[in-house]
Amino acid sequence: MHAVHSYALGRWIPPGADARPIESAITGDIIAKAGHDALDTAAMLDHARMVGGPALRALTFHDRARMVKALATHLNANREALYALSHETGATMADNRIDIDGGIGTMFVFASKGRREMPDGHVYLDGDVEQLSRGGTFLGQHIYTPMLGAAVQINAFNFPVWGMLEKLAPALIAGVPSIVKPATATCYVAEACLRLMIESAIMPEGAVQMIAGGVGDLLDRLDAQDSVAFTGSAATARTLRSTPTILAHSIRFTAEQDSLNASLLAPDAGPGTPEFELFIKEAAREITAKAGQKCTAIRRILAPEAQTGAVIEALGARLARTTIGDPRRADVRMGALVSRAQRRDVLAKVAALSGEVERVQGDPDAFAALGADAARGAFLPPMLFHCADPDAAHRVHDTEAFGPVSTVMGYRDLDHAIALLNRGKGSLVASVITRDGETARALTLGVAAWHGRLYFNNRDSMAESTGHGAPLPHMTHGGPGRAGGGEELGGVRAMLHYMQRTAVQGSPDILTAIGGSWVPGAAEISAPAHPFTRPFEALQIGETIHTASRVVTSEDVAHFADFTGDRFYAHMDDAAAAANPFFPGRVAHGYLLLSFAAGLFVQPDPGPVLANTGLDALRFLKPLVPGERLTVRLTVKRKTKRTDEYGEVRWHVTLINQADERVAEYDLLTMNAFSQQGGA
Ligand code: NAP
């Protein structure tokens, strides 16, 4: 029997005498045990706060993102070992791809976003500088810095790898140490995954610890800099979030809990359309993937009343073809539930629905399990129900049978559909199969506030669509009300959940020093040579040149108009331009001014500047009239190392007229090479 260890204070700790038994989903045999009554949770928290946290915070966002990429690469190379273990949880190979490959893929995405969208520093800037004073000497900037405590991550049993990695990767990139608590039923898979990560020695000591079994008094010992991210049932979430310590210290508590997700067949997507086939296919997949043990699984299937019969017939036929049995077999489409206890729970929930629904497919007492003993393992067939009166029904809208169970119900019109979709009182995802933009818009306005994600699909998107049930690292995951009111994933937002937002106010120099990004009004550093001649590592934030000036003539404007074909009247016709409320008369083209600006600040020789990759935040502030004089201020605003050979330089560019007024302003982006010595 496998003894599942916890990992605390840099050591693997075997289960204690009071360890809980864990059964195989396939045979019902006890295959592992986990749990201790004597884990020193105070020492674990200290270790996270005093060892893991400082070590992580010494690294930059980019260092930590590279670390997460290295972990993902290591796991990817060793994932076969995880597949073999995961089958014991009832998971087929297709389920493993969601959990194990999906978890590793999620890490790769976060690693990439951490490097592309976060600074190679320690402070994340949120939004633009806020002008708080007329003269610009007192400004505001929102920033994020890592929380100084531990991130406690409590996961559900259904995704032992993805569930752990989707929380761990953002916490690592944010710079916050984690204490992971996998669900006991599948903790042996999470343990194996963590062992691979620890053995790789990629993370600093204290970055991650794990508790197999109960958490003891951990939650009572938390403090305001700690956080809890929970995934599981609504009932457990309610218990944990009302822990007195969590309430007393306003400890951040994120809950991802169960919900009654729905999928809707729109009126335009009836039988005979590609959308109808798609609807049936997606619904069947969501009922059978992970044997229906997915937080995003479709529990309610809504179709126009006249089409519920066709839906039941097509979906029932598809589900009847689902092969059930030993998940290791290639010919098995649906494996087992995680345990016989879970199977009993699902059947109890089904019994609770019985007064409101009629079973139309799948008999739990009569089905075949390929290569397995159906009586010993935790097998169930896919079960489809029909609810004839969804308005009068209650339990069908609030009882989550966490297994291969779903109910078809009819709707009269879109208003009725909206009312039914919202009866779930908050869900993670609702899908709508339609090709009609007006239907999509009406439904969005009616239901978006009750749903964390809306998934529209039709013949145009189906080949590339990612699936109703797949939470993506790029998009937020979570939902209001019943779904927990929490939020995870969502690109860089995932990292921010482990950080504190602080409004910082001060002078431009102070904000520049804190954020590592030059703020207009801060001191300018006189460049020792033209900045285009200086390698990436030599450039200093605030380094500035003021260019020579040139007069912009009406011949220049006419020449530009002829050359480019841009003969907009404001540049060509004095009277017409003067009639426009924005112009005093004929003015120079904005693009002409940008081109002249480049002519003024560019140093033309081959050198460290490799390429101009774009402009950001361009604003034309004041028109320039022919005869006026133009000069440019070019300042190094921010630097981001991209590779060992080059980095991105963000330049603040201001075009100024002869009266010292700002004509235009923008950020210029260039890729600049390191000197040969500086790149290593
Ligand atoms: P659960 O019974 O609520 O357990 C969730 C986690 O909480 C497990 O790790 C469990 O540990 C732990 N836990 C239970 N009591 C605790 C306590 N007193 N103190 C500390 N930790 C405690 O849920 P589950 O059965 O594992 O998962 C199924 C549910 O999760 C379903 O309802 C599903 O909808 C939901 N879910 C939601 C999402 C989402 O992202 N929204 C994702 C997956 C699943 P033990 O296993 O040791 O009891």
XYZ file of C-alpha atoms and ligand atoms in Angstrom:
728
model
C 0.000 0.000 0.000
C 1.343 3.425 -0.918
C 2.038 5.755 2.012
C 1.305 9.293 0.805
C 3.798 11.700 2.364
C 3.376 15.328 3.208
C 6.189 17.744 2.381
C 7.007 20.189 5.153
C 10.105 22.181 6.088
C 12.071 20.573 3.275
C 11.295 16.973 4.364
C 8.917 14.236 3.244
C 6.826 13.113 6.231
C 5.097 9.707 6.191
C 1.465 9.282 7.203
C 0.690 8.755 10.884
C -1.197 6.001 12.702
C -4.508 7.749 12.089
C -4.032 7.909 8.293
C -7.156 7.601 6.114
C -7.411 4.743 3.590
C -7.725 5.581 -0.128
C -9.369 3.173 -2.533
C -8.828 2.365 -6.187
C -11.684 3.684 -8.295
C -11.424 0.595 -10.499
C -11.335 -2.254 -7.959
C -12.380 -0.671 -4.697
C -9.204 -2.069 -3.089
C -7.349 0.098 -0.587
C -4.255 1.252 -2.465
C -2.911 4.115 -0.352
C -3.217 5.924 2.943
C -2.681 9.567 3.886
C -2.922 11.874 6.872
C -1.268 12.724 10.193
C -2.493 14.114 13.455
C 0.823 15.755 14.250
C 1.915 18.041 11.439
C 3.438 21.189 12.907
C 1.374 23.715 10.943
C 2.876 26.671 12.849
C 6.364 25.626 11.743
C 5.129 25.122 8.167
C 3.695 28.634 8.065
C 6.900 30.061 9.539
C 8.926 28.177 6.958
C 6.816 29.599 4.142
C 6.899 33.135 5.556
C 10.540 33.254 6.687
C 12.304 30.999 4.136
C 10.183 30.520 1.011
C 8.787 34.048 0.765
C 12.097 35.954 1.018
C 13.789 33.554 -1.427
C 11.015 33.996 -3.985
C 10.796 37.767 -3.536
C 14.551 38.120 -4.147
C 13.847 37.002 -7.718
C 12.181 39.163 -10.371
C 8.876 38.338 -12.074
C 10.883 37.121 -15.072
C 13.176 34.929 -12.932
C 10.135 33.308 -11.381
C 8.387 32.900 -14.723
C 11.511 31.168 -16.079
C 11.417 28.914 -13.018
C 7.798 27.964 -13.753
C 8.712 27.237 -17.371
C 11.562 24.978 -16.215
C 9.164 23.144 -13.865
C 6.638 22.669 -16.661
C 9.363 21.357 -18.974
C 10.490 18.896 -16.287
C 6.957 17.672 -15.620
C 6.297 17.334 -19.320
C 9.297 15.063 -19.709
C 8.108 12.873 -16.826
C 4.359 12.874 -17.274
C 4.033 9.175 -18.190
C 4.540 8.246 -14.542
C 1.624 10.481 -13.592
C -0.665 8.953 -16.228
C -0.175 5.472 -14.765
C -1.089 6.606 -11.237
C -3.972 8.742 -12.387
C -5.766 5.790 -14.000
C -6.367 4.466 -10.463
C -8.558 7.538 -9.828
C -10.865 6.317 -12.611
C -9.398 8.620 -15.262
C -9.131 7.545 -18.907
C -6.262 8.700 -21.099
C -8.489 11.508 -22.424
C -9.152 12.559 -18.801
C -5.408 12.484 -18.101
C -4.837 14.829 -20.974
C -7.201 17.326 -19.362
C -5.703 16.985 -15.890
C -2.003 16.307 -16.437
C -1.266 17.786 -19.861
C -3.745 20.588 -19.115
C -1.972 21.404 -15.842
C 1.444 21.461 -17.483
C 0.112 23.528 -20.397
C -1.374 26.001 -17.944
C 2.060 26.417 -16.350
C 3.618 27.107 -19.741
C 1.028 29.792 -20.501
C 1.575 31.543 -17.170
C 5.349 31.351 -17.597
C 5.035 32.985 -20.974
C 2.607 35.670 -19.783
C 4.841 36.394 -16.780
C 7.719 37.192 -19.097
C 5.785 38.994 -21.814
C 3.359 41.009 -19.721
C 5.102 41.592 -16.400
C 8.273 43.596 -15.735
C 11.690 42.091 -15.123
C 11.528 43.657 -11.669
C 9.737 43.492 -8.345
C 6.868 45.943 -8.722
C 3.929 45.477 -11.105
C 2.420 48.759 -12.301
C -1.361 48.805 -12.556
C -2.640 51.303 -15.090
C -1.336 54.748 -15.912
C 0.032 57.507 -13.721
C -2.836 59.571 -12.309
C -2.493 63.353 -12.495
C -3.356 64.525 -8.973
C -2.016 68.072 -9.210
C -2.134 70.907 -11.708
C 1.649 71.362 -11.894
C 2.407 67.636 -12.128
C 4.666 67.547 -9.040
C 2.343 65.217 -7.103
C 1.090 62.135 -8.889
C -0.475 58.740 -8.220
C 0.226 55.217 -9.420
C -1.351 51.890 -8.467
C 1.152 49.122 -7.899
C 1.076 45.434 -6.954
C 3.639 43.742 -4.703
C 3.639 40.132 -3.446
C 1.804 39.402 -0.214
C 4.218 38.575 2.583
C 2.519 35.447 3.925
C 1.678 31.974 2.690
C -0.837 30.986 0.011
C -2.900 28.067 1.276
C -4.360 26.160 -1.675
C -7.062 23.582 -0.962
C -8.001 21.527 -4.012
C -10.854 19.261 -5.101
C -10.354 15.576 -5.876
C -11.276 15.652 -9.542
C -8.161 17.351 -10.947
C -5.235 16.427 -8.681
C -2.622 17.835 -11.101
C -4.341 20.689 -12.955
C -6.006 21.874 -9.738
C -2.646 22.114 -8.012
C -0.647 23.617 -10.881
C -3.208 26.253 -11.902
C -2.933 27.774 -8.428
C 0.733 27.067 -7.782
C 2.126 28.585 -10.980
C 0.538 32.039 -10.460
C 1.587 32.081 -6.784
C 5.186 31.240 -7.728
C 5.294 33.971 -10.393
C 3.727 36.432 -7.946
C 6.505 35.562 -5.461
C 4.364 33.951 -2.761
C 5.124 30.551 -1.140
C 2.354 27.948 -1.177
C 1.058 25.299 1.182
C -0.905 22.898 -1.017
C -3.611 20.622 0.334
C -4.859 18.142 -2.269
C -8.119 16.277 -1.716
C -7.373 13.024 0.082
C -9.120 10.764 -2.453
C -6.542 11.533 -5.182
C -3.633 12.985 -3.193
C -1.261 10.236 -4.305
C -1.270 11.741 -7.812
C -0.633 15.260 -6.473
C 2.159 13.877 -4.269
C 3.842 12.222 -7.271
C 3.617 15.485 -9.219
C 5.097 17.494 -6.352
C 7.878 14.921 -5.900
C 8.910 15.485 -9.510
C 9.028 19.238 -8.897
C 10.960 18.968 -5.636
C 13.437 16.483 -7.076
C 14.143 18.854 -9.953
C 15.555 21.337 -7.381
C 14.253 24.170 -9.578
C 12.397 26.012 -6.787
C 13.992 27.675 -3.756
C 13.481 25.969 -0.409
C 10.167 26.832 1.200
C 8.458 27.816 -2.068
C 6.021 24.882 -1.802
C 4.923 22.573 0.992
C 2.130 19.999 0.902
C -0.283 18.507 3.398
C -1.685 15.071 2.570
C -4.776 14.445 4.681
C -6.432 16.939 7.029
C -5.028 20.431 7.565
C -5.324 20.326 11.371
C -5.236 23.820 12.862
C -3.603 25.466 9.835
C -6.489 27.821 9.097
C -6.645 28.999 12.733
C -3.020 30.123 12.457
C -3.373 32.293 9.366
C -2.693 35.987 9.347
C -3.707 38.932 7.193
C -0.821 38.451 4.730
C -1.833 34.840 4.090
C -4.533 33.793 1.649
C -6.741 30.781 1.014
C -7.709 29.600 -2.454
C -10.287 26.845 -2.151
C -11.804 24.542 -4.767
C -14.509 22.107 -3.757
C -18.099 21.910 -2.723
C -20.228 24.872 -1.671
C -20.792 23.266 1.733
C -17.066 22.969 2.545
C -16.437 26.483 1.230
C -19.083 27.851 3.581
C -17.501 26.079 6.568
C -13.965 27.178 5.761
C -14.700 30.783 4.874
C -16.433 31.211 8.238
C -13.332 30.160 10.180
C -13.117 32.834 12.925
C -9.469 33.660 12.144
C -10.282 34.165 8.467
C -13.120 36.526 9.358
C -11.191 38.342 12.097
C -8.161 39.141 9.919
C -10.008 39.774 6.632
C -7.966 36.977 5.110
C -8.385 36.718 1.370
C -10.570 33.675 0.653
C -11.253 32.651 -2.919
C -13.803 29.911 -3.503
C -14.281 27.928 -6.690
C -17.235 25.736 -5.888
C -19.894 23.654 -7.536
C -22.494 25.105 -9.846
C -25.391 24.072 -12.067
C -23.861 24.949 -15.423
C -26.119 24.948 -18.444
C -25.899 24.600 -22.196
C -28.544 26.116 -24.445
C -29.581 25.182 -27.966
C -30.733 28.428 -29.591
C -33.867 28.578 -31.772
C -31.757 28.904 -34.938
C -29.811 25.687 -34.233
C -32.460 23.005 -34.710
C -32.123 19.452 -36.037
C -30.446 19.279 -39.431
C -28.043 22.157 -38.781
C -24.320 21.685 -38.033
C -25.036 23.528 -34.756
C -27.447 20.796 -33.598
C -24.777 18.113 -34.114
C -22.288 20.291 -32.276
C -24.676 20.789 -29.368
C -25.208 17.034 -28.961
C -21.486 16.329 -29.224
C -20.491 18.936 -26.631
C -23.226 17.852 -24.207
C -22.215 14.184 -24.479
C -18.574 15.049 -23.936
C -19.339 17.103 -20.831
C -21.475 14.309 -19.337
C -18.830 11.625 -19.896
C -15.429 13.381 -19.515
C -14.001 12.595 -16.041
C -17.226 10.583 -15.565
C -19.001 13.912 -15.163
C -16.829 14.952 -12.214
C -16.042 18.380 -13.591
C -16.977 21.631 -11.917
C -17.872 22.999 -15.350
C -19.877 19.956 -16.525
C -23.257 20.641 -18.133
C -25.938 19.783 -15.563
C -28.862 21.438 -17.361
C -29.515 21.143 -21.093
C -31.945 23.747 -22.437
C -33.636 23.411 -25.818
C -36.699 25.018 -27.465
C -39.744 23.094 -26.196
C -40.508 21.712 -29.650
C -37.002 20.254 -29.876
C -36.519 18.561 -26.513
C -37.654 15.248 -28.031
C -35.041 15.476 -30.796
C -32.353 16.398 -28.282
C -33.229 13.477 -26.001
C -33.238 11.087 -28.923
C -29.902 12.225 -30.387
C -28.115 12.663 -27.068
C -29.520 9.443 -25.635
C -28.307 7.518 -28.684
C -24.853 9.009 -28.376
C -24.609 8.310 -24.649
C -25.807 4.736 -25.198
C -22.719 4.150 -27.342
C -20.348 5.280 -24.549
C -18.172 2.389 -23.475
C -17.617 2.245 -19.708
C -14.955 0.328 -17.837
C -11.286 0.063 -16.898
C -9.923 3.489 -17.845
C -6.610 1.997 -18.940
C -8.281 0.306 -21.931
C -8.112 2.175 -25.209
C -11.675 1.127 -26.109
C -13.153 2.635 -22.927
C -14.606 6.141 -23.292
C -15.695 6.694 -19.696
C -13.868 5.457 -16.602
C -15.015 5.244 -13.012
C -16.001 7.827 -10.440
C -13.298 8.483 -7.884
C -14.700 6.200 -5.178
C -17.721 4.170 -4.211
C -18.560 6.895 -1.694
C -18.736 9.377 -4.575
C -20.918 6.909 -6.501
C -23.298 6.670 -3.533
C -23.351 10.457 -3.300
C -24.296 10.792 -6.977
C -27.072 8.217 -6.660
C -28.399 9.987 -3.577
C -28.518 13.276 -5.503
C -30.258 11.535 -8.404
C -32.818 10.161 -5.965
C -33.374 13.692 -4.672
C -34.242 14.810 -8.232
C -36.669 11.946 -8.787
C -39.929 13.851 -8.150
C -39.009 16.466 -10.743
C -37.432 14.433 -13.527
C -37.847 11.242 -15.473
C -34.860 9.120 -16.481
C -34.558 8.782 -20.258
C -31.129 7.171 -20.573
C -28.727 5.109 -18.394
C -29.701 2.578 -15.744
C -27.257 2.460 -12.814
C -28.341 -1.111 -12.099
C -27.949 -2.432 -15.622
C -24.827 -1.580 -17.587
C -21.613 -3.303 -18.614
C -18.119 -2.328 -17.416
C -15.413 -3.451 -19.847
C -12.466 -5.158 -18.156
C -13.706 -4.367 -14.669
C -16.047 -5.667 -12.009
C -18.893 -3.139 -12.041
C -19.963 -4.235 -8.583
C -16.558 -3.518 -7.000
C -15.409 -0.368 -8.764
C -17.062 3.056 -8.725
C -18.724 2.798 -12.135
C -21.914 4.436 -13.344
C -23.391 4.782 -16.824
C -24.093 8.238 -18.285
C -27.571 9.185 -17.070
C -29.888 11.588 -18.875
C -33.097 12.941 -17.365
C -35.995 14.993 -18.692
C -37.651 17.692 -16.637
C -41.118 18.381 -18.081
C -41.880 21.396 -15.907
C -38.673 23.337 -15.200
C -40.644 26.300 -13.813
C -42.168 24.257 -11.006
C -38.935 22.309 -10.362
C -36.431 23.443 -7.743
C -33.922 20.711 -7.089
C -32.964 20.374 -10.739
C -31.695 23.958 -10.553
C -29.760 23.601 -7.312
C -28.694 19.973 -6.804
C -25.293 19.098 -8.193
C -24.936 15.357 -8.806
C -21.146 15.328 -9.309
C -21.093 12.501 -11.824
C -22.282 11.624 -15.372
C -25.705 13.185 -14.873
C -27.569 15.850 -16.824
C -31.182 16.972 -17.330
C -32.897 18.177 -20.521
C -35.575 20.874 -20.190
C -37.531 22.937 -22.687
C -37.899 26.704 -22.949
C -40.688 28.687 -24.605
C -38.811 31.781 -25.783
C -35.599 33.684 -25.041
C -37.008 35.404 -21.947
C -37.958 32.014 -20.555
C -34.511 30.656 -21.459
C -32.870 33.562 -19.621
C -35.007 32.948 -16.545
C -34.096 29.240 -16.515
C -30.376 29.854 -17.088
C -30.360 32.214 -14.115
C -32.212 29.787 -11.842
C -28.790 28.203 -11.102
C -28.149 31.325 -8.982
C -24.612 31.692 -10.260
C -22.540 29.382 -12.425
C -19.029 28.943 -13.760
C -20.037 28.666 -17.403
C -23.050 28.631 -19.676
C -22.752 27.673 -23.310
C -24.983 28.789 -26.139
C -24.979 27.102 -29.507
C -26.129 29.706 -32.012
C -25.068 31.440 -35.189
C -27.374 34.374 -34.603
C -25.657 37.484 -33.232
C -28.910 39.029 -31.969
C -29.735 35.895 -29.956
C -26.199 35.891 -28.535
C -26.492 39.544 -27.554
C -29.929 39.204 -25.963
C -28.826 36.192 -23.951
C -25.609 37.917 -22.885
C -27.493 40.927 -21.541
C -29.926 38.611 -19.761
C -27.504 36.152 -18.169
C -23.919 37.468 -18.082
C -24.257 38.820 -14.542
C -25.029 35.308 -13.273
C -22.224 33.504 -15.104
C -18.439 33.580 -14.912
C -17.965 32.557 -18.537
C -20.225 32.515 -21.601
C -19.176 30.120 -24.330
C -20.730 30.654 -27.765
C -20.109 28.137 -30.476
C -21.317 27.403 -34.015
C -20.129 26.010 -37.350
C -17.732 28.949 -37.823
C -15.789 28.408 -34.605
C -16.315 24.734 -33.789
C -13.148 23.387 -35.417
C -10.950 25.561 -33.215
C -13.163 25.961 -30.148
C -11.744 24.842 -26.820
C -14.837 23.183 -25.296
C -17.584 24.251 -22.907
C -15.823 22.661 -19.945
C -12.258 23.877 -20.370
C -11.123 26.717 -18.111
C -8.272 28.407 -19.977
C -5.309 30.113 -18.307
C -5.960 33.186 -20.478
C -9.572 33.632 -19.335
C -10.968 34.084 -15.847
C -12.442 31.019 -14.147
C -15.018 31.386 -11.404
C -18.520 32.673 -11.099
C -20.886 34.635 -8.879
C -23.212 33.351 -6.166
C -23.531 29.591 -6.063
C -20.226 29.215 -7.974
C -18.371 30.761 -5.030
C -17.983 34.394 -6.027
C -14.296 33.734 -6.638
C -12.005 34.153 -9.589
C -8.868 32.375 -10.765
C -6.780 32.272 -13.952
C -7.371 35.094 -16.460
C -3.796 35.797 -17.595
C -1.795 38.184 -15.419
C -4.862 38.575 -13.157
C -4.017 35.110 -11.796
C -0.739 36.442 -10.395
C -2.418 39.556 -9.018
C -4.690 37.409 -6.820
C -1.570 36.682 -4.743
C -0.478 40.310 -4.581
C -1.617 43.477 -2.840
C -2.695 46.529 -4.812
C -1.454 49.735 -3.250
C -2.124 53.303 -4.330
C 1.196 55.130 -4.219
C 1.278 58.922 -4.232
C 4.308 61.177 -4.530
C 6.517 63.245 -6.790
C 7.583 62.072 -10.262
C 11.065 61.205 -8.948
C 9.632 59.087 -6.130
C 7.249 57.251 -8.454
C 10.080 56.656 -10.952
C 12.284 55.178 -8.230
C 9.527 52.873 -6.948
C 8.172 51.672 -10.269
C 11.375 51.504 -12.292
C 9.596 53.374 -15.044
C 10.301 57.038 -15.842
C 7.415 59.364 -15.068
C 7.160 62.733 -16.901
C 8.374 65.447 -14.571
C 11.069 63.242 -13.011
C 14.727 64.195 -13.296
C 16.273 63.772 -16.707
C 19.710 62.179 -16.894
C 21.848 63.778 -19.523
C 22.923 61.047 -21.945
C 26.742 60.719 -22.167
C 26.393 59.830 -25.869
C 23.445 59.440 -28.215
C 21.328 56.714 -26.549
C 21.017 54.851 -29.863
C 24.769 54.229 -29.657
C 24.631 52.775 -26.150
C 24.067 49.055 -25.474
C 20.975 47.889 -23.611
C 22.680 47.401 -20.274
C 24.280 50.878 -20.311
C 21.040 52.815 -20.812
C 19.691 54.346 -17.623
C 16.045 54.976 -16.797
C 15.535 58.739 -17.294
C 18.407 59.131 -19.766
C 17.275 61.937 -22.097
C 18.237 63.809 -25.212
C 16.713 67.023 -26.523
C 17.080 67.142 -30.285
C 17.811 70.001 -32.633
C 14.715 71.712 -34.025
C 13.253 72.248 -37.458
C 10.630 74.545 -38.881
C 7.738 72.763 -40.559
C 6.881 74.647 -43.737
C 3.771 74.673 -45.898
C 5.941 73.140 -48.659
C 6.676 70.238 -46.285
C 2.946 69.750 -45.736
C 2.154 69.917 -49.474
C 5.021 67.557 -50.277
C 3.817 65.048 -47.642
C 0.256 65.256 -49.015
C 1.462 64.544 -52.554
C 3.872 61.856 -51.510
C 1.437 59.882 -49.335
C -1.870 60.790 -50.957
C -3.227 62.029 -47.613
C -5.013 65.207 -48.738
C -7.383 65.579 -45.822
C -8.801 69.114 -46.006
C -7.299 70.179 -42.662
C -3.859 69.992 -44.294
C -4.838 71.431 -47.681
C -7.587 74.034 -47.366
C -7.077 76.923 -44.957
C -10.704 78.079 -44.871
C -12.156 74.578 -44.480
C -9.650 73.780 -41.724
C -10.477 77.019 -39.874
C -14.162 76.094 -39.946
C -13.309 72.943 -37.976
C -13.489 73.477 -34.180
C -10.125 71.733 -33.662
C -7.901 73.716 -36.046
C -6.864 77.372 -36.352
C -6.397 76.858 -40.114
C -4.294 74.577 -42.238
C -2.148 72.301 -40.004
C 0.627 69.776 -40.485
C -0.266 66.075 -40.714
C 0.270 64.260 -37.411
C 2.104 61.511 -39.282
C 4.381 64.080 -40.870
C 5.314 65.286 -37.381
C 6.049 61.712 -36.264
C 8.275 61.240 -39.278
C 10.099 64.517 -38.651
C 10.475 63.517 -34.992
C 12.188 60.296 -36.037
C 14.392 62.335 -38.372
C 15.391 64.501 -35.412
C 16.103 61.787 -32.822
C 17.382 58.849 -34.897
C 21.089 58.165 -34.926
C 21.497 56.485 -38.320
C 24.567 54.271 -37.990
C 24.420 50.529 -37.320
C 24.466 50.108 -33.560
C 22.631 48.556 -30.623
C 19.148 49.556 -31.845
C 17.971 46.506 -33.778
C 14.385 47.365 -34.663
C 11.494 49.701 -33.997
C 8.686 47.417 -32.849
C 5.882 49.921 -32.415
C 4.318 52.950 -30.797
C 2.002 52.974 -27.796
C -0.361 55.577 -26.416
C 0.066 58.107 -29.232
C -1.756 61.371 -28.618
C -1.764 64.482 -30.797
C -2.177 67.245 -28.222
C -1.825 70.509 -30.146
C -1.846 71.121 -33.896
C 1.297 72.499 -35.502
C 0.762 75.265 -38.040
C 3.170 75.593 -40.979
C 5.947 77.987 -39.961
C 6.102 76.666 -36.409
C 9.151 74.940 -34.997
C 9.377 71.364 -33.756
C 11.790 69.754 -31.316
C 11.776 66.387 -29.573
C 12.574 65.057 -26.105
C 13.491 61.359 -26.027
C 13.763 59.627 -22.641
C 14.457 56.038 -21.621
C 11.235 55.113 -19.803
C 11.532 51.386 -19.106
C 13.789 48.473 -20.014
C 12.773 44.807 -20.251
C 15.343 42.136 -20.962
C 13.946 39.696 -23.537
C 16.854 37.347 -24.300
C 20.562 37.207 -23.529
C 21.137 39.114 -26.774
C 18.614 41.948 -26.577
C 15.938 43.712 -24.577
C 12.998 46.016 -25.185
C 13.449 49.723 -24.531
C 10.340 51.817 -24.034
C 11.153 55.461 -24.807
C 8.978 58.362 -23.759
C 8.805 60.738 -26.731
C 7.461 64.286 -26.524
C 7.126 66.589 -29.543
C 7.358 70.241 -28.474
C 6.695 73.498 -30.342
C 8.631 76.779 -30.159
C 6.441 77.945 -27.234
C 7.476 74.855 -25.226
C 3.988 73.357 -25.596
C 3.464 69.617 -26.083
C 2.373 68.829 -29.646
C 2.325 65.052 -29.368
C 3.360 62.337 -26.963
C 3.884 58.571 -27.253
C 5.903 55.580 -26.179
C 8.324 54.279 -28.767
C 9.386 50.625 -28.524
C 12.725 49.377 -29.789
C 14.713 46.194 -29.418
C 18.248 46.992 -28.311
C 21.254 44.709 -28.229
C 23.427 44.100 -25.221
C 27.116 44.743 -25.692
C 28.926 41.438 -26.171
C 30.055 41.438 -22.541
C 26.729 42.619 -21.128
C 24.405 39.973 -22.448
C 25.527 36.962 -20.467
P -14.970 18.926 -0.946
O -15.419 17.716 -0.270
O -15.626 20.207 -0.653
O -13.410 19.017 -0.672
C -12.617 20.010 -1.268
C -11.314 20.128 -0.515
O -11.577 20.654 0.802
C -10.599 18.814 -0.311
O -9.217 19.021 -0.421
C -10.973 18.457 1.123
O -10.035 17.614 1.745
C -10.944 19.832 1.747
N -11.628 19.925 3.005
C -12.802 19.386 3.359
N -13.101 19.732 4.623
C -12.089 20.509 5.072
C -11.804 21.148 6.299
N -12.626 21.091 7.310
N -10.657 21.837 6.399
C -9.797 21.929 5.374
N -10.012 21.333 4.198
C -11.147 20.624 4.036
O -15.039 18.765 -2.524
P -14.539 17.524 -3.386
O -15.488 16.410 -3.138
O -13.082 17.280 -3.241
O -14.706 18.100 -4.844
C -15.918 18.049 -5.532
C -16.587 19.393 -5.568
O -15.679 20.386 -6.003
C -17.741 19.455 -6.513
O -18.822 20.027 -5.862
C -17.246 20.339 -7.649
O -18.263 21.066 -8.306
C -16.289 21.227 -6.974
N -15.258 21.698 -7.881
C -15.225 23.011 -8.231
C -14.237 23.461 -9.091
C -14.142 24.904 -9.500
O -13.133 25.283 -10.067
N -15.117 25.715 -9.262
C -13.283 22.586 -9.590
C -13.348 21.255 -9.224
C -14.361 20.826 -8.364
P -10.324 16.054 1.969
O -10.379 15.446 0.632
O -9.170 15.615 2.771
O -11.633 15.967 2.698
